mmCIF file of N, CA and C in Angstrom:
data_model
loop_
_atom_site.group_PDB
_atom_site.id
_atom_site.type_symbol
_atom_site.label_atom_id
_atom_site.label_comp_id
_atom_site.label_asym_id
_atom_site.label_seq_id
_atom_site.Cartn_x
_atom_site.Cartn_y
_atom_site.Cartn_z
ATOM 1 N N MET A 1375 95.050 111.871 128.358
ATOM 2 C CA MET A 1375 93.995 111.603 127.401
ATOM 3 C C MET A 1375 93.778 110.100 127.317
ATOM 4 N N LYS A 1376 92.577 109.669 127.369
ATOM 5 C CA LYS A 1376 92.234 108.260 127.245
ATOM 6 C C LYS A 1376 91.958 107.960 125.771
ATOM 7 N N LEU A 1377 92.510 106.863 125.281
ATOM 8 C CA LEU A 1377 92.298 106.496 123.891
ATOM 9 C C LEU A 1377 91.308 105.356 123.739
ATOM 10 N N LYS A 1378 90.656 104.955 124.809
ATOM 11 C CA LYS A 1378 89.760 103.815 124.675
ATOM 12 C C LYS A 1378 88.654 104.085 123.659
ATOM 13 N N TYR A 1379 88.322 105.342 123.417
ATOM 14 C CA TYR A 1379 87.295 105.670 122.434
ATOM 15 C C TYR A 1379 87.860 105.767 121.023
ATOM 16 N N LEU A 1380 89.185 105.766 120.917
ATOM 17 C CA LEU A 1380 89.826 105.893 119.615
ATOM 18 C C LEU A 1380 90.260 104.556 119.036
ATOM 19 N N PHE A 1381 89.986 103.475 119.707
ATOM 20 C CA PHE A 1381 90.405 102.163 119.234
ATOM 21 C C PHE A 1381 89.529 101.762 118.052
ATOM 22 N N LEU A 1382 89.637 102.519 116.981
ATOM 23 C CA LEU A 1382 88.729 102.364 115.855
ATOM 24 C C LEU A 1382 89.131 101.276 114.880
ATOM 25 N N TYR A 1383 90.385 101.057 114.738
ATOM 26 C CA TYR A 1383 90.778 100.204 113.622
ATOM 27 C C TYR A 1383 91.632 99.012 114.007
ATOM 28 N N LEU A 1384 92.736 99.221 114.694
ATOM 29 C CA LEU A 1384 93.691 98.132 114.847
ATOM 30 C C LEU A 1384 94.283 98.128 116.237
ATOM 31 N N PHE A 1385 94.298 96.985 116.868
ATOM 32 C CA PHE A 1385 94.923 96.826 118.161
ATOM 33 C C PHE A 1385 96.031 95.797 118.012
ATOM 34 N N VAL A 1386 97.172 96.128 118.486
ATOM 35 C CA VAL A 1386 98.257 95.170 118.488
ATOM 36 C C VAL A 1386 98.848 95.177 119.893
ATOM 37 N N SER A 1387 98.665 94.095 120.635
ATOM 38 C CA SER A 1387 99.258 93.987 121.957
ATOM 39 C C SER A 1387 100.643 93.377 121.828
ATOM 40 N N PHE A 1388 101.512 93.763 122.706
ATOM 41 C CA PHE A 1388 102.843 93.174 122.672
ATOM 42 C C PHE A 1388 103.399 93.151 124.078
ATOM 43 N N ASN A 1389 104.354 92.277 124.277
ATOM 44 C CA ASN A 1389 105.132 92.305 125.500
ATOM 45 C C ASN A 1389 106.579 92.133 125.104
ATOM 46 N N GLY A 1390 107.471 92.108 126.015
ATOM 47 C CA GLY A 1390 108.888 92.005 125.669
ATOM 48 C C GLY A 1390 109.562 93.333 125.877
ATOM 49 N N PHE A 1391 109.895 94.046 124.810
ATOM 50 C CA PHE A 1391 110.656 95.280 124.887
ATOM 51 C C PHE A 1391 110.021 96.294 125.827
ATOM 52 N N PHE A 1392 108.714 96.420 125.817
ATOM 53 C CA PHE A 1392 108.036 97.395 126.654
ATOM 54 C C PHE A 1392 107.241 96.752 127.779
ATOM 55 N N SER A 1393 107.592 95.547 128.156
ATOM 56 C CA SER A 1393 106.833 94.843 129.184
ATOM 57 C C SER A 1393 107.262 95.311 130.566
ATOM 58 N N PHE A 1394 106.287 95.694 131.387
ATOM 59 C CA PHE A 1394 106.546 96.102 132.758
ATOM 60 C C PHE A 1394 105.717 95.215 133.666
ATOM 61 N N GLY A 1395 106.338 94.186 134.230
ATOM 62 C CA GLY A 1395 105.611 93.274 135.102
ATOM 63 C C GLY A 1395 104.507 92.570 134.341
ATOM 64 N N LYS A 1396 103.352 92.479 134.968
ATOM 65 C CA LYS A 1396 102.230 91.772 134.358
ATOM 66 C C LYS A 1396 101.415 92.660 133.433
ATOM 67 N N ASP A 1397 101.612 93.978 133.507
ATOM 68 C CA ASP A 1397 100.858 94.883 132.650
ATOM 69 C C ASP A 1397 101.360 94.798 131.221
ATOM 70 N N ARG A 1398 100.447 94.915 130.301
ATOM 71 C CA ARG A 1398 100.797 94.908 128.887
ATOM 72 C C ARG A 1398 100.526 96.275 128.310
ATOM 73 N N LEU A 1399 101.385 96.681 127.405
ATOM 74 C CA LEU A 1399 101.165 97.925 126.686
ATOM 75 C C LEU A 1399 100.456 97.606 125.385
ATOM 76 N N VAL A 1400 99.798 98.594 124.824
ATOM 77 C CA VAL A 1400 99.019 98.397 123.609
ATOM 78 C C VAL A 1400 99.468 99.417 122.572
ATOM 79 N N LEU A 1401 99.738 98.942 121.356
ATOM 80 C CA LEU A 1401 100.030 99.816 120.225
ATOM 81 C C LEU A 1401 98.711 100.083 119.525
ATOM 82 N N VAL A 1402 98.354 101.342 119.386
ATOM 83 C CA VAL A 1402 97.068 101.733 118.821
ATOM 84 C C VAL A 1402 97.294 102.528 117.551
ATOM 85 N N SER A 1403 96.530 102.204 116.532
ATOM 86 C CA SER A 1403 96.499 102.988 115.308
ATOM 87 C C SER A 1403 95.070 103.463 115.126
ATOM 88 N N ALA A 1404 94.850 104.738 115.341
ATOM 89 C CA ALA A 1404 93.512 105.307 115.180
ATOM 90 C C ALA A 1404 93.552 106.261 113.992
ATOM 91 N N SER A 1405 92.755 105.986 113.003
ATOM 92 C CA SER A 1405 92.788 106.799 111.795
ATOM 93 C C SER A 1405 91.385 107.289 111.461
ATOM 94 N N TYR A 1406 91.151 107.577 110.191
ATOM 95 C CA TYR A 1406 89.864 108.093 109.729
ATOM 96 C C TYR A 1406 89.452 109.327 110.527
ATOM 97 N N GLY A 1407 90.348 110.312 110.545
ATOM 98 C CA GLY A 1407 90.086 111.561 111.225
ATOM 99 C C GLY A 1407 90.891 111.735 112.503
ATOM 100 N N LYS A 1408 91.277 110.661 113.175
ATOM 101 C CA LYS A 1408 92.076 110.757 114.400
ATOM 102 C C LYS A 1408 93.562 110.844 114.064
ATOM 103 N N ASN A 1409 94.005 110.073 113.096
ATOM 104 C CA ASN A 1409 95.372 110.133 112.564
ATOM 105 C C ASN A 1409 96.445 110.114 113.648
ATOM 106 N N ILE A 1410 96.456 109.045 114.419
ATOM 107 C CA ILE A 1410 97.422 108.958 115.504
ATOM 108 C C ILE A 1410 97.914 107.521 115.678
ATOM 109 N N LEU A 1411 99.190 107.402 115.999
ATOM 110 C CA LEU A 1411 99.760 106.159 116.506
ATOM 111 C C LEU A 1411 100.006 106.416 117.987
ATOM 112 N N ALA A 1412 99.753 105.445 118.816
ATOM 113 C CA ALA A 1412 99.976 105.645 120.245
ATOM 114 C C ALA A 1412 100.354 104.331 120.919
ATOM 115 N N ILE A 1413 101.116 104.458 121.976
ATOM 116 C CA ILE A 1413 101.372 103.347 122.884
ATOM 117 C C ILE A 1413 100.677 103.721 124.180
ATOM 118 N N THR A 1414 99.837 102.823 124.647
ATOM 119 C CA THR A 1414 99.069 103.106 125.853
ATOM 120 C C THR A 1414 99.310 102.038 126.907
ATOM 121 N N GLU A 1415 99.042 102.405 128.140
ATOM 122 C CA GLU A 1415 98.971 101.429 129.215
ATOM 123 C C GLU A 1415 97.724 100.586 128.958
ATOM 124 N N SER A 1416 97.610 99.461 129.624
ATOM 125 C CA SER A 1416 96.444 98.609 129.419
ATOM 126 C C SER A 1416 95.149 99.303 129.830
ATOM 127 N N ASN A 1417 95.230 100.338 130.673
ATOM 128 C CA ASN A 1417 94.031 101.074 131.087
ATOM 129 C C ASN A 1417 93.685 102.221 130.137
ATOM 130 N N GLY A 1418 94.492 102.428 129.076
ATOM 131 C CA GLY A 1418 94.212 103.459 128.090
ATOM 132 C C GLY A 1418 95.030 104.731 128.241
ATOM 133 N N ASP A 1419 95.817 104.853 129.310
ATOM 134 C CA ASP A 1419 96.655 106.037 129.482
ATOM 135 C C ASP A 1419 97.743 106.059 128.418
ATOM 136 N N VAL A 1420 97.865 107.173 127.718
ATOM 137 C CA VAL A 1420 98.833 107.316 126.632
ATOM 138 C C VAL A 1420 100.215 107.597 127.218
ATOM 139 N N ILE A 1421 101.203 106.810 126.784
ATOM 140 C CA ILE A 1421 102.575 107.061 127.213
ATOM 141 C C ILE A 1421 103.458 107.522 126.052
ATOM 142 N N TRP A 1422 102.975 107.385 124.820
ATOM 143 C CA TRP A 1422 103.690 107.858 123.632
ATOM 144 C C TRP A 1422 102.675 108.019 122.520
ATOM 145 N N SER A 1423 102.813 109.085 121.712
ATOM 146 C CA SER A 1423 101.917 109.236 120.558
ATOM 147 C C SER A 1423 102.633 109.977 119.439
ATOM 148 N N TYR A 1424 102.135 109.767 118.234
ATOM 149 C CA TYR A 1424 102.679 110.416 117.039
ATOM 150 C C TYR A 1424 101.517 110.730 116.113
ATOM 151 N N LYS A 1425 101.388 111.975 115.733
ATOM 152 C CA LYS A 1425 100.325 112.411 114.829
ATOM 153 C C LYS A 1425 100.743 112.114 113.394
ATOM 154 N N THR A 1426 99.927 111.354 112.670
ATOM 155 C CA THR A 1426 100.232 111.022 111.279
ATOM 156 C C THR A 1426 99.529 112.007 110.347
ATOM 157 N N ALA A 1427 99.921 112.008 109.082
ATOM 158 C CA ALA A 1427 99.444 113.011 108.122
ATOM 159 C C ALA A 1427 97.953 112.890 107.826
ATOM 160 N N GLY A 1428 97.484 111.700 107.588
ATOM 161 C CA GLY A 1428 96.064 111.524 107.305
ATOM 162 C C GLY A 1428 95.609 112.167 106.011
ATOM 163 N N ARG A 1429 94.454 112.794 106.052
ATOM 164 C CA ARG A 1429 93.805 113.305 104.840
ATOM 165 C C ARG A 1429 94.588 114.383 104.111
ATOM 166 N N GLU A 1430 95.408 115.155 104.818
ATOM 167 C CA GLU A 1430 96.172 116.191 104.117
ATOM 168 C C GLU A 1430 97.138 115.601 103.092
ATOM 169 N N LYS A 1431 97.453 114.310 103.242
ATOM 170 C CA LYS A 1431 98.277 113.629 102.243
ATOM 171 C C LYS A 1431 97.442 112.625 101.454
ATOM 172 N N GLY A 1432 96.120 112.765 101.527
ATOM 173 C CA GLY A 1432 95.235 111.906 100.751
ATOM 174 C C GLY A 1432 95.042 110.522 101.322
ATOM 175 N N HIS A 1433 95.287 110.359 102.605
ATOM 176 C CA HIS A 1433 95.245 109.035 103.225
ATOM 177 C C HIS A 1433 94.190 109.019 104.313
ATOM 178 N N ALA A 1434 93.235 108.142 104.200
ATOM 179 C CA ALA A 1434 92.137 108.115 105.163
ATOM 180 C C ALA A 1434 92.391 107.198 106.347
ATOM 181 N N GLY A 1435 93.208 106.162 106.185
ATOM 182 C CA GLY A 1435 93.341 105.240 107.301
ATOM 183 C C GLY A 1435 94.574 104.373 107.266
ATOM 184 N N HIS A 1436 95.009 103.979 108.445
ATOM 185 C CA HIS A 1436 96.119 103.040 108.571
ATOM 186 C C HIS A 1436 95.582 101.634 108.372
ATOM 187 N N HIS A 1437 96.198 100.891 107.501
ATOM 188 C CA HIS A 1437 95.783 99.509 107.277
ATOM 189 C C HIS A 1437 96.694 98.517 107.963
ATOM 190 N N ASP A 1438 97.826 98.994 108.421
ATOM 191 C CA ASP A 1438 98.799 98.095 109.008
ATOM 192 C C ASP A 1438 99.708 98.896 109.926
ATOM 193 N N VAL A 1439 100.122 98.305 111.024
ATOM 194 C CA VAL A 1439 101.081 98.921 111.937
ATOM 195 C C VAL A 1439 101.721 97.799 112.746
ATOM 196 N N HIS A 1440 103.038 97.918 112.968
ATOM 197 C CA HIS A 1440 103.759 96.856 113.667
ATOM 198 C C HIS A 1440 104.748 97.440 114.662
ATOM 199 N N MET A 1441 104.804 96.861 115.852
ATOM 200 C CA MET A 1441 105.878 97.158 116.792
ATOM 201 C C MET A 1441 107.017 96.195 116.456
ATOM 202 N N LEU A 1442 108.177 96.750 116.157
ATOM 203 C CA LEU A 1442 109.325 95.934 115.785
ATOM 204 C C LEU A 1442 110.102 95.499 117.022
ATOM 205 N N ASN A 1443 110.922 94.482 116.855
ATOM 206 C CA ASN A 1443 111.721 93.960 117.962
ATOM 207 C C ASN A 1443 112.651 95.005 118.564
ATOM 208 N N ASN A 1444 113.063 95.991 117.763
ATOM 209 C CA ASN A 1444 113.962 97.036 118.257
ATOM 210 C C ASN A 1444 113.216 98.166 118.968
ATOM 211 N N GLY A 1445 111.898 98.045 119.101
ATOM 212 C CA GLY A 1445 111.101 99.061 119.772
ATOM 213 C C GLY A 1445 110.559 100.128 118.850
ATOM 214 N N ASN A 1446 110.981 100.128 117.589
ATOM 215 C CA ASN A 1446 110.452 101.079 116.610
ATOM 216 C C ASN A 1446 109.102 100.609 116.093
ATOM 217 N N ILE A 1447 108.417 101.500 115.381
ATOM 218 C CA ILE A 1447 107.095 101.194 114.842
ATOM 219 C C ILE A 1447 107.146 101.317 113.330
ATOM 220 N N LEU A 1448 106.624 100.296 112.644
ATOM 221 C CA LEU A 1448 106.511 100.283 111.190
ATOM 222 C C LEU A 1448 105.068 100.643 110.853
ATOM 223 N N PHE A 1449 104.875 101.661 110.012
ATOM 224 C CA PHE A 1449 103.535 102.140 109.695
ATOM 225 C C PHE A 1449 103.527 102.763 108.311
ATOM 226 N N HIS A 1450 102.365 103.191 107.849
ATOM 227 C CA HIS A 1450 102.308 103.964 106.616
ATOM 228 C C HIS A 1450 101.455 105.195 106.828
ATOM 229 N N GLU A 1451 101.912 106.279 106.189
ATOM 230 C CA GLU A 1451 101.281 107.582 106.373
ATOM 231 C C GLU A 1451 100.509 108.016 105.138
ATOM 232 N N THR A 1452 100.828 107.432 104.006
ATOM 233 C CA THR A 1452 100.085 107.678 102.765
ATOM 234 C C THR A 1452 99.819 106.318 102.122
ATOM 235 N N TRP A 1453 99.112 106.318 101.020
ATOM 236 C CA TRP A 1453 98.840 105.064 100.313
ATOM 237 C C TRP A 1453 100.082 104.512 99.635
ATOM 238 N N GLN A 1454 101.142 105.322 99.530
ATOM 239 C CA GLN A 1454 102.326 104.901 98.789
ATOM 240 C C GLN A 1454 103.588 104.753 99.619
ATOM 241 N N ASP A 1455 103.531 104.856 100.930
ATOM 242 C CA ASP A 1455 104.777 104.777 101.682
ATOM 243 C C ASP A 1455 104.714 103.762 102.821
ATOM 244 N N VAL A 1456 105.886 103.400 103.281
ATOM 245 C CA VAL A 1456 106.064 102.610 104.497
ATOM 246 C C VAL A 1456 107.194 103.293 105.260
ATOM 247 N N LYS A 1457 106.983 103.510 106.557
ATOM 248 C CA LYS A 1457 107.965 104.215 107.363
ATOM 249 C C LYS A 1457 108.229 103.468 108.663
ATOM 250 N N GLU A 1458 109.435 103.678 109.179
ATOM 251 C CA GLU A 1458 109.797 103.179 110.497
ATOM 252 C C GLU A 1458 110.147 104.392 111.356
ATOM 253 N N ILE A 1459 109.505 104.486 112.520
ATOM 254 C CA ILE A 1459 109.736 105.607 113.422
ATOM 255 C C ILE A 1459 110.233 105.073 114.756
ATOM 256 N N ASN A 1460 111.168 105.810 115.378
ATOM 257 C CA ASN A 1460 111.612 105.408 116.705
ATOM 258 C C ASN A 1460 110.817 106.168 117.762
ATOM 259 N N LEU A 1461 111.053 105.858 119.016
ATOM 260 C CA LEU A 1461 110.265 106.473 120.084
ATOM 261 C C LEU A 1461 110.647 107.925 120.356
ATOM 262 N N LYS A 1462 111.718 108.395 119.708
ATOM 263 C CA LYS A 1462 112.050 109.823 119.748
ATOM 264 C C LYS A 1462 111.325 110.571 118.633
ATOM 265 N N LYS A 1463 110.456 109.867 117.919
ATOM 266 C CA LYS A 1463 109.614 110.388 116.839
ATOM 267 C C LYS A 1463 110.430 110.786 115.608
ATOM 268 N N LYS A 1464 111.542 110.095 115.402
ATOM 269 C CA LYS A 1464 112.375 110.317 114.223
ATOM 270 C C LYS A 1464 112.110 109.191 113.231
ATOM 271 N N ILE A 1465 111.842 109.561 111.979
ATOM 272 C CA ILE A 1465 111.691 108.567 110.919
ATOM 273 C C ILE A 1465 113.086 108.047 110.601
ATOM 274 N N VAL A 1466 113.314 106.761 110.856
ATOM 275 C CA VAL A 1466 114.649 106.176 110.682
ATOM 276 C C VAL A 1466 114.749 105.338 109.403
ATOM 277 N N TRP A 1467 113.622 105.082 108.757
ATOM 278 C CA TRP A 1467 113.617 104.356 107.488
ATOM 279 C C TRP A 1467 112.317 104.679 106.770
ATOM 280 N N LYS A 1468 112.398 104.802 105.448
ATOM 281 C CA LYS A 1468 111.174 104.996 104.666
ATOM 282 C C LYS A 1468 111.357 104.424 103.273
ATOM 283 N N TYR A 1469 110.235 104.044 102.701
ATOM 284 C CA TYR A 1469 110.216 103.481 101.360
ATOM 285 C C TYR A 1469 109.035 104.087 100.626
ATOM 286 N N ASP A 1470 109.277 104.635 99.447
ATOM 287 C CA ASP A 1470 108.245 105.280 98.639
ATOM 288 C C ASP A 1470 107.846 104.373 97.482
ATOM 289 N N CYS A 1471 106.735 103.683 97.644
ATOM 290 C CA CYS A 1471 106.278 102.734 96.622
ATOM 291 C C CYS A 1471 105.852 103.420 95.329
ATOM 292 N N ALA A 1472 105.514 104.689 95.391
ATOM 293 C CA ALA A 1472 105.053 105.401 94.192
ATOM 294 C C ALA A 1472 106.174 105.624 93.183
ATOM 295 N N THR A 1473 107.419 105.660 93.654
ATOM 296 C CA THR A 1473 108.514 105.983 92.742
ATOM 297 C C THR A 1473 109.594 104.904 92.653
ATOM 298 N N ALA A 1474 109.615 103.980 93.582
ATOM 299 C CA ALA A 1474 110.716 103.020 93.649
ATOM 300 C C ALA A 1474 110.454 101.756 92.842
ATOM 301 N N ASN A 1475 111.523 101.163 92.391
ATOM 302 C CA ASN A 1475 111.514 99.822 91.792
ATOM 303 C C ASN A 1475 110.478 99.633 90.688
ATOM 304 N N GLY A 1476 110.456 100.583 89.765
ATOM 305 C CA GLY A 1476 109.623 100.458 88.573
ATOM 306 C C GLY A 1476 108.203 100.970 88.703
ATOM 307 N N ASN A 1477 107.866 101.626 89.791
ATOM 308 C CA ASN A 1477 106.487 102.082 89.988
ATOM 309 C C ASN A 1477 106.215 103.518 89.558
ATOM 310 N N ARG A 1478 107.228 104.289 89.190
ATOM 311 C CA ARG A 1478 107.004 105.688 88.818
ATOM 312 C C ARG A 1478 105.967 105.775 87.699
ATOM 313 N N GLY A 1479 104.924 106.576 87.943
ATOM 314 C CA GLY A 1479 103.873 106.765 86.951
ATOM 315 C C GLY A 1479 102.784 105.697 86.967
ATOM 316 N N ARG A 1480 102.906 104.723 87.826
ATOM 317 C CA ARG A 1480 101.921 103.642 87.916
ATOM 318 C C ARG A 1480 101.070 103.834 89.165
ATOM 319 N N GLY A 1481 99.844 103.396 89.101
ATOM 320 C CA GLY A 1481 98.964 103.471 90.262
ATOM 321 C C GLY A 1481 99.299 102.366 91.250
ATOM 322 N N VAL A 1482 99.736 102.733 92.441
ATOM 323 C CA VAL A 1482 100.106 101.740 93.457
ATOM 324 C C VAL A 1482 99.570 102.192 94.810
ATOM 325 N N ASN A 1483 99.059 101.249 95.566
ATOM 326 C CA ASN A 1483 98.618 101.481 96.937
ATOM 327 C C ASN A 1483 99.203 100.408 97.836
ATOM 328 N N VAL A 1484 99.609 100.810 99.025
ATOM 329 C CA VAL A 1484 100.133 99.873 100.015
ATOM 330 C C VAL A 1484 99.014 99.553 100.997
ATOM 331 N N HIS A 1485 98.766 98.266 101.192
ATOM 332 C CA HIS A 1485 97.746 97.867 102.155
ATOM 333 C C HIS A 1485 98.292 96.965 103.251
ATOM 334 N N ALA A 1486 99.475 96.391 103.058
ATOM 335 C CA ALA A 1486 100.041 95.509 104.069
ATOM 336 C C ALA A 1486 101.559 95.498 103.931
ATOM 337 N N PHE A 1487 102.229 95.272 105.055
ATOM 338 C CA PHE A 1487 103.684 95.198 105.067
ATOM 339 C C PHE A 1487 104.123 94.543 106.357
ATOM 340 N N SER A 1488 105.362 94.085 106.366
ATOM 341 C CA SER A 1488 105.891 93.420 107.549
ATOM 342 C C SER A 1488 107.408 93.430 107.487
ATOM 343 N N ARG A 1489 108.063 93.554 108.623
ATOM 344 C CA ARG A 1489 109.514 93.431 108.689
ATOM 345 C C ARG A 1489 109.827 91.958 108.864
ATOM 346 N N LEU A 1490 110.647 91.444 107.994
ATOM 347 C CA LEU A 1490 111.013 90.033 108.025
ATOM 348 C C LEU A 1490 112.181 89.794 108.979
ATOM 349 N N ALA A 1491 112.379 88.550 109.362
ATOM 350 C CA ALA A 1491 113.440 88.190 110.302
ATOM 351 C C ALA A 1491 114.821 88.572 109.779
ATOM 352 N N ASN A 1492 115.013 88.586 108.461
ATOM 353 C CA ASN A 1492 116.310 88.922 107.882
ATOM 354 C C ASN A 1492 116.532 90.432 107.765
ATOM 355 N N GLY A 1493 115.574 91.238 108.233
ATOM 356 C CA GLY A 1493 115.709 92.692 108.187
ATOM 357 C C GLY A 1493 115.081 93.341 106.975
ATOM 358 N N HIS A 1494 114.727 92.553 105.980
ATOM 359 C CA HIS A 1494 114.048 93.103 104.808
ATOM 360 C C HIS A 1494 112.611 93.444 105.181
ATOM 361 N N THR A 1495 111.985 94.274 104.362
ATOM 362 C CA THR A 1495 110.583 94.628 104.571
ATOM 363 C C THR A 1495 109.775 94.081 103.410
ATOM 364 N N GLN A 1496 108.746 93.340 103.728
ATOM 365 C CA GLN A 1496 107.849 92.802 102.704
ATOM 366 C C GLN A 1496 106.657 93.737 102.592
ATOM 367 N N ILE A 1497 106.326 94.120 101.359
ATOM 368 C CA ILE A 1497 105.266 95.099 101.102
ATOM 369 C C ILE A 1497 104.308 94.534 100.061
ATOM 370 N N VAL A 1498 103.025 94.614 100.346
ATOM 371 C CA VAL A 1498 101.995 94.207 99.391
ATOM 372 C C VAL A 1498 101.531 95.454 98.665
ATOM 373 N N GLU A 1499 101.780 95.501 97.363
ATOM 374 C CA GLU A 1499 101.396 96.643 96.531
ATOM 375 C C GLU A 1499 100.191 96.263 95.681
ATOM 376 N N SER A 1500 99.059 96.884 95.966
ATOM 377 C CA SER A 1500 97.908 96.663 95.102
ATOM 378 C C SER A 1500 97.972 97.691 93.975
ATOM 379 N N GLY A 1501 97.212 97.476 92.967
ATOM 380 C CA GLY A 1501 97.299 98.317 91.770
ATOM 381 C C GLY A 1501 98.272 97.723 90.780
ATOM 382 N N VAL A 1502 99.516 97.513 91.226
ATOM 383 C CA VAL A 1502 100.511 96.869 90.370
ATOM 384 C C VAL A 1502 100.520 95.368 90.603
ATOM 385 N N GLY A 1503 99.838 94.926 91.658
ATOM 386 C CA GLY A 1503 99.645 93.498 91.896
ATOM 387 C C GLY A 1503 100.904 92.710 92.192
ATOM 388 N N ARG A 1504 101.652 93.138 93.199
ATOM 389 C CA ARG A 1504 102.847 92.367 93.528
ATOM 390 C C ARG A 1504 103.143 92.440 95.023
ATOM 391 N N VAL A 1505 103.880 91.441 95.469
ATOM 392 C CA VAL A 1505 104.417 91.406 96.829
ATOM 393 C C VAL A 1505 105.929 91.494 96.673
ATOM 394 N N ILE A 1506 106.536 92.470 97.351
ATOM 395 C CA ILE A 1506 107.975 92.673 97.197
ATOM 396 C C ILE A 1506 108.675 92.600 98.542
ATOM 397 N N ASP A 1507 109.944 92.261 98.497
ATOM 398 C CA ASP A 1507 110.836 92.371 99.644
ATOM 399 C C ASP A 1507 111.890 93.394 99.268
ATOM 400 N N VAL A 1508 112.114 94.375 100.147
ATOM 401 C CA VAL A 1508 113.155 95.381 99.929
ATOM 402 C C VAL A 1508 114.100 95.380 101.116
ATOM 403 N N ASP A 1509 115.370 95.761 100.850
ATOM 404 C CA ASP A 1509 116.335 95.840 101.935
ATOM 405 C C ASP A 1509 116.306 97.229 102.565
ATOM 406 N N ARG A 1510 117.208 97.480 103.506
ATOM 407 C CA ARG A 1510 117.234 98.768 104.220
ATOM 408 C C ARG A 1510 117.507 99.947 103.289
ATOM 409 N N ASN A 1511 118.110 99.687 102.126
ATOM 410 C CA ASN A 1511 118.390 100.739 101.164
ATOM 411 C C ASN A 1511 117.291 100.887 100.115
ATOM 412 N N GLY A 1512 116.225 100.106 100.236
ATOM 413 C CA GLY A 1512 115.132 100.186 99.268
ATOM 414 C C GLY A 1512 115.358 99.352 98.024
ATOM 415 N N LYS A 1513 116.443 98.578 98.009
ATOM 416 C CA LYS A 1513 116.747 97.727 96.851
ATOM 417 C C LYS A 1513 115.760 96.557 96.813
ATOM 418 N N LEU A 1514 115.211 96.315 95.629
ATOM 419 C CA LEU A 1514 114.293 95.210 95.423
ATOM 420 C C LEU A 1514 115.060 93.898 95.517
ATOM 421 N N ILE A 1515 114.668 93.062 96.475
ATOM 422 C CA ILE A 1515 115.323 91.775 96.683
ATOM 423 C C ILE A 1515 114.519 90.649 96.039
ATOM 424 N N ARG A 1516 113.195 90.757 96.155
ATOM 425 C CA ARG A 1516 112.332 89.715 95.599
ATOM 426 C C ARG A 1516 110.992 90.322 95.233
ATOM 427 N N SER A 1517 110.423 89.821 94.133
ATOM 428 C CA SER A 1517 109.104 90.270 93.691
ATOM 429 C C SER A 1517 108.268 89.065 93.291
#
């Protein structure tokens, strides 16, 4: 399947962990009905994909996606979560912004996040208006 028609929202090129010679692989996040994360060859051939929840969980689109140094992918599947998935399609880390660190019962949406060099994850929570850093256990390190 070619994904060149699905490059609707976000392109993130990377080299290093998945670099094969001069060819570059592309991490694709196609949402708004497509609901897929994929790694493709530079010509669009899919070599890995993961179907995300999308509208069935009330989420219309991916706003952020990152290939991590360890080869895993950091993404969000709903407006309230951040997840890390490995290439075996196992969720190896997740954070629920709707219930964690004082957010239970409050309106919160995640629009941006990033894995920091120290291993913490920085998350921008709109609605509650804060930027937080959490550790691997979900403990609030900084707000």
